[in-house]
Amino acid sequence: MCNNLKVSYRGLIVWDVDGTLIPADLRWLRRAIARTYQLPESAVVFPPQRVHGYTDESIVIDTAVASGVRLQQAEAEVSRFGDVLLEVMDEGREELAREQAAYPGVRDTIEALDREGFIQTVLTGNLAQAATVKLDAAGLNQYIDLSIGGFGSDARDRFELTNVISRRFAERHGEQLDPGRVVVIGDAPNDVACARQAGFHAIVVTHRASREELAQSEPDVILSALEPDVVVAAASRLID
């Protein structure tokens, strides 16, 4: 976690995690859901259109129900999921580092943004502890301040997480967060929608969706890759 407190800051970069910093991979959710609800892994069914861009807890409930678990049971046992997920990820730590290594350019981009005076955090559907494990495994946590991030463990509705970030930023830095100085960087339409409802700028990268698909959500910038100079220039242009 970045411990460099800045009284004056260039802007705030809010990163999505899965699909933006590292490849998305459902194996951890699949294993943890199976273990939480005592299902065979082969019986875990992820409902279409209810995974990418949603919080882990909402995914778990929807997936458990789609996999044959009664809604009441799914809700009653979801409190166990976080501990089970961490157990599963700890067992597969080497696999995690190998299979979900950072996308090309990510580490250099994060370092370049830090040099330019940007504070950086995350907005992710991951539970906070799971996000920490993923970023640690990918070696990406040095310049990212997770203490002001918004996580799936903070709210089941992803659209509530921008308020979490604003509140934590103000508590940590002693000033209100200016929405015009915030840039969300993600890879999906939900990232753009989440940014827009908070008055934040939005940059998306075509790691999973095509330029044409992403253009429909009307982000400020669409990138084909995360290149340090390009990202710094785009973010600077949006907040200046």
Coordinates of C-alpha atoms in Angstrom, one line a residue:
M1 CA 0.0 0.0 0.0
C2 CA 1.2 3.5 -0.8
N3 CA 1.9 5.5 2.4
N4 CA 2.9 8.7 0.7
L5 CA 0.4 11.2 2.0
K6 CA 0.0 14.2 -0.4
V7 CA -1.6 17.4 0.8
S8 CA -1.7 18.6 -2.7
Y9 CA -2.4 16.2 -5.5
R10 CA -2.6 16.2 -9.3
G11 CA -5.6 14.1 -9.4
L12 CA -7.0 10.7 -8.3
I13 CA -6.8 7.6 -10.5
V14 CA -9.3 5.0 -9.6
W15 CA -8.4 1.6 -11.0
D16 CA -10.7 -1.3 -11.7
V17 CA -8.8 -4.6 -11.0
D18 CA -10.0 -7.6 -12.9
G19 CA -9.8 -7.1 -16.6
T20 CA -7.9 -3.8 -16.2
L21 CA -4.8 -4.4 -14.1
I22 CA -4.8 -8.2 -14.3
P23 CA -6.8 -10.7 -16.4
A24 CA -10.2 -11.6 -15.0
D25 CA -10.4 -15.2 -13.9
L26 CA -13.4 -16.9 -12.3
R27 CA -11.6 -19.9 -11.0
W28 CA -11.3 -18.5 -7.5
L29 CA -15.0 -17.6 -7.3
R30 CA -16.0 -21.0 -8.7
R31 CA -13.9 -22.9 -6.2
A32 CA -15.0 -20.7 -3.2
I33 CA -18.7 -20.8 -4.2
A34 CA -18.5 -24.6 -4.5
R35 CA -16.9 -24.9 -1.1
T36 CA -19.2 -22.4 0.6
Y37 CA -22.4 -24.2 -0.6
Q38 CA -21.0 -27.7 -0.7
L39 CA -21.4 -28.0 -4.5
P40 CA -19.2 -29.8 -7.0
E41 CA -17.2 -27.3 -9.0
S42 CA -18.8 -28.6 -12.2
A43 CA -22.2 -27.6 -10.8
V44 CA -21.4 -24.0 -10.3
V45 CA -23.2 -22.0 -13.0
F46 CA -22.4 -18.3 -13.5
P47 CA -25.5 -16.5 -14.8
P48 CA -24.9 -14.5 -18.0
Q49 CA -24.7 -10.7 -17.7
R50 CA -24.4 -10.9 -13.9
V51 CA -20.6 -11.3 -13.4
H52 CA -18.3 -8.7 -15.0
G53 CA -18.7 -5.3 -13.3
Y54 CA -20.6 -6.6 -10.3
T55 CA -19.5 -7.1 -6.7
D56 CA -18.4 -10.4 -5.5
E57 CA -21.2 -10.8 -3.0
S58 CA -23.9 -10.1 -5.6
I59 CA -22.2 -12.6 -8.0
V60 CA -22.1 -15.2 -5.2
I61 CA -25.8 -14.9 -4.5
D62 CA -26.8 -15.0 -8.1
T63 CA -24.5 -17.8 -8.9
A64 CA -25.5 -19.9 -6.0
V65 CA -29.2 -19.6 -7.0
A66 CA -28.4 -20.3 -10.6
S67 CA -26.6 -23.4 -9.4
G68 CA -29.6 -24.8 -7.5
V69 CA -29.2 -23.3 -4.1
R70 CA -32.4 -21.8 -2.5
L71 CA -32.2 -18.0 -2.2
Q72 CA -32.7 -18.1 1.6
Q73 CA -29.8 -20.5 2.0
A74 CA -27.7 -18.5 -0.5
E75 CA -28.2 -15.3 1.6
A76 CA -27.7 -17.1 4.9
E77 CA -24.4 -18.7 4.0
V78 CA -22.8 -15.8 2.0
S79 CA -21.2 -14.5 5.2
R80 CA -18.9 -17.5 5.1
F81 CA -17.8 -16.8 1.5
G82 CA -15.1 -14.2 2.3
D83 CA -13.1 -16.6 4.6
V84 CA -13.5 -19.4 2.2
L85 CA -12.3 -17.3 -0.8
L86 CA -9.2 -16.2 1.1
E87 CA -8.5 -19.9 2.0
V88 CA -8.9 -20.9 -1.7
M89 CA -6.7 -18.1 -2.9
D90 CA -4.0 -18.8 -0.3
E91 CA -3.9 -22.4 -1.4
G92 CA -3.5 -21.3 -5.0
R93 CA -1.1 -18.3 -4.4
E94 CA 1.5 -19.6 -6.9
E95 CA -1.2 -20.3 -9.5
L96 CA -2.6 -16.8 -8.9
A97 CA 0.7 -15.1 -9.5
R98 CA 1.3 -17.2 -12.7
E99 CA -2.2 -17.0 -14.2
Q100 CA -3.1 -13.5 -13.3
A101 CA 0.1 -11.6 -13.8
A102 CA -0.3 -7.9 -14.6
Y103 CA -1.2 -6.9 -18.1
P104 CA 1.8 -5.4 -20.2
G105 CA 2.5 -1.8 -19.3
V106 CA 0.5 -1.8 -16.0
R107 CA 3.3 -1.6 -13.6
D108 CA 5.1 1.1 -15.6
T109 CA 1.9 3.1 -15.9
I110 CA 1.2 3.0 -12.2
E111 CA 4.8 4.2 -11.5
A112 CA 4.5 7.0 -14.1
L113 CA 1.3 8.2 -12.6
D114 CA 2.8 8.3 -9.2
R115 CA 5.8 10.3 -10.4
E116 CA 3.3 12.9 -11.9
G117 CA 1.7 13.4 -8.5
F118 CA -1.5 11.3 -9.0
I119 CA -2.9 9.5 -6.0
Q120 CA -4.1 6.0 -7.0
T121 CA -6.6 3.6 -5.5
V122 CA -9.1 1.0 -6.7
L123 CA -12.9 0.6 -7.2
T124 CA -13.6 -3.1 -7.5
G125 CA -16.2 -5.7 -6.9
N126 CA -13.6 -7.8 -5.1
L127 CA -13.8 -8.1 -1.4
A128 CA -11.0 -5.9 0.1
Q129 CA -8.9 -8.8 1.3
A130 CA -9.2 -10.6 -2.0
A131 CA -8.2 -7.5 -3.9
T132 CA -5.1 -7.1 -1.6
V133 CA -4.1 -10.7 -2.3
K134 CA -4.4 -10.2 -6.1
L135 CA -2.5 -7.0 -6.2
D136 CA 0.2 -8.4 -3.9
A137 CA 0.6 -11.4 -6.1
A138 CA 0.9 -9.2 -9.2
G139 CA 3.4 -6.8 -7.4
L140 CA 1.1 -3.8 -8.0
N141 CA 0.4 -2.5 -4.5
Q142 CA 3.4 -0.2 -4.0
Y143 CA 1.8 3.0 -5.3
I144 CA -1.9 2.1 -4.8
D145 CA -3.5 3.4 -1.6
L146 CA -6.0 0.7 -0.7
S147 CA -7.0 2.5 2.4
I148 CA -9.2 4.9 0.4
G149 CA -10.5 2.3 -2.1
G150 CA -14.0 1.0 -2.6
F151 CA -14.6 -2.8 -2.5
G152 CA -17.3 -5.4 -2.8
S153 CA -17.1 -5.9 0.9
D154 CA -18.2 -2.3 1.5
A155 CA -21.5 -2.6 -0.4
R156 CA -23.2 -5.1 -2.6
D157 CA -24.1 -2.4 -5.1
R158 CA -21.0 -1.3 -7.1
F159 CA -22.6 2.1 -7.7
E160 CA -22.3 2.9 -3.9
L161 CA -18.6 2.5 -4.0
T162 CA -17.8 5.9 -5.4
N163 CA -19.3 7.5 -2.2
V164 CA -17.1 5.2 -0.1
I165 CA -14.0 6.4 -2.0
S166 CA -15.0 10.1 -1.6
R167 CA -15.6 9.6 2.1
R168 CA -12.3 7.8 2.7
F169 CA -10.3 10.2 0.6
A170 CA -11.6 13.1 2.7
E171 CA -10.9 11.3 6.0
R172 CA -7.3 10.5 4.9
H173 CA -6.3 13.7 3.1
G174 CA -8.3 16.3 5.0
E175 CA -10.1 17.8 2.0
Q176 CA -13.1 17.0 0.0
L177 CA -12.6 15.0 -3.2
D178 CA -13.2 17.1 -6.3
P179 CA -15.0 14.8 -8.8
G180 CA -13.5 16.8 -11.7
R181 CA -10.1 15.6 -10.6
V182 CA -10.9 11.9 -10.6
V183 CA -10.3 9.5 -13.5
V184 CA -11.6 6.0 -13.4
I185 CA -9.7 3.5 -15.5
G186 CA -11.6 0.3 -16.3
D187 CA -12.4 -2.2 -19.1
A188 CA -16.2 -2.4 -19.1
P189 CA -19.3 -0.3 -19.6
N190 CA -20.1 -0.7 -15.9
D191 CA -16.9 1.1 -15.1
V192 CA -18.0 4.0 -17.2
A193 CA -21.5 4.1 -15.8
C194 CA -20.1 4.0 -12.2
A195 CA -17.8 6.9 -13.0
R196 CA -20.5 9.0 -14.7
Q197 CA -23.0 8.8 -11.8
A198 CA -20.3 10.2 -9.5
G199 CA -19.2 12.9 -11.9
F200 CA -15.8 11.2 -12.5
H201 CA -14.0 11.0 -15.8
A202 CA -13.6 7.6 -17.5
I203 CA -10.9 5.9 -19.5
V204 CA -11.4 2.3 -20.7
V205 CA -8.9 -0.2 -22.2
T206 CA -9.8 -2.9 -24.7
H207 CA -8.5 -5.8 -22.7
R208 CA -11.8 -7.8 -23.0
A209 CA -14.3 -5.7 -25.0
S210 CA -13.9 -4.2 -28.5
R211 CA -13.5 -0.5 -29.1
E212 CA -17.0 -0.5 -30.7
E213 CA -18.6 -2.2 -27.7
L214 CA -16.9 0.2 -25.2
A215 CA -17.8 3.3 -27.4
Q216 CA -21.5 2.7 -26.7
S217 CA -21.0 3.6 -23.1
E218 CA -19.4 6.9 -24.1
P219 CA -16.1 7.0 -22.1
D220 CA -13.8 10.0 -22.4
V221 CA -11.0 7.9 -23.8
I222 CA -10.6 4.4 -25.2
L223 CA -7.2 2.8 -25.2
S224 CA -5.9 -0.3 -26.9
A225 CA -3.3 -0.9 -24.2
L226 CA -2.0 0.7 -21.0
E227 CA 1.1 2.7 -22.1
P228 CA 2.6 5.0 -19.4
D229 CA 3.0 8.2 -21.5
V230 CA -0.4 7.8 -23.2
V231 CA -2.3 7.2 -19.9
V232 CA -0.5 10.1 -18.1
A233 CA -1.3 12.4 -21.0
A234 CA -4.9 11.3 -21.2
A235 CA -5.5 11.6 -17.5
S236 CA -3.8 15.0 -17.3
R237 CA -5.9 16.3 -20.2
L238 CA -9.1 15.3 -18.6
I239 CA -8.4 17.0 -15.2
D240 CA -6.7 20.1 -16.5

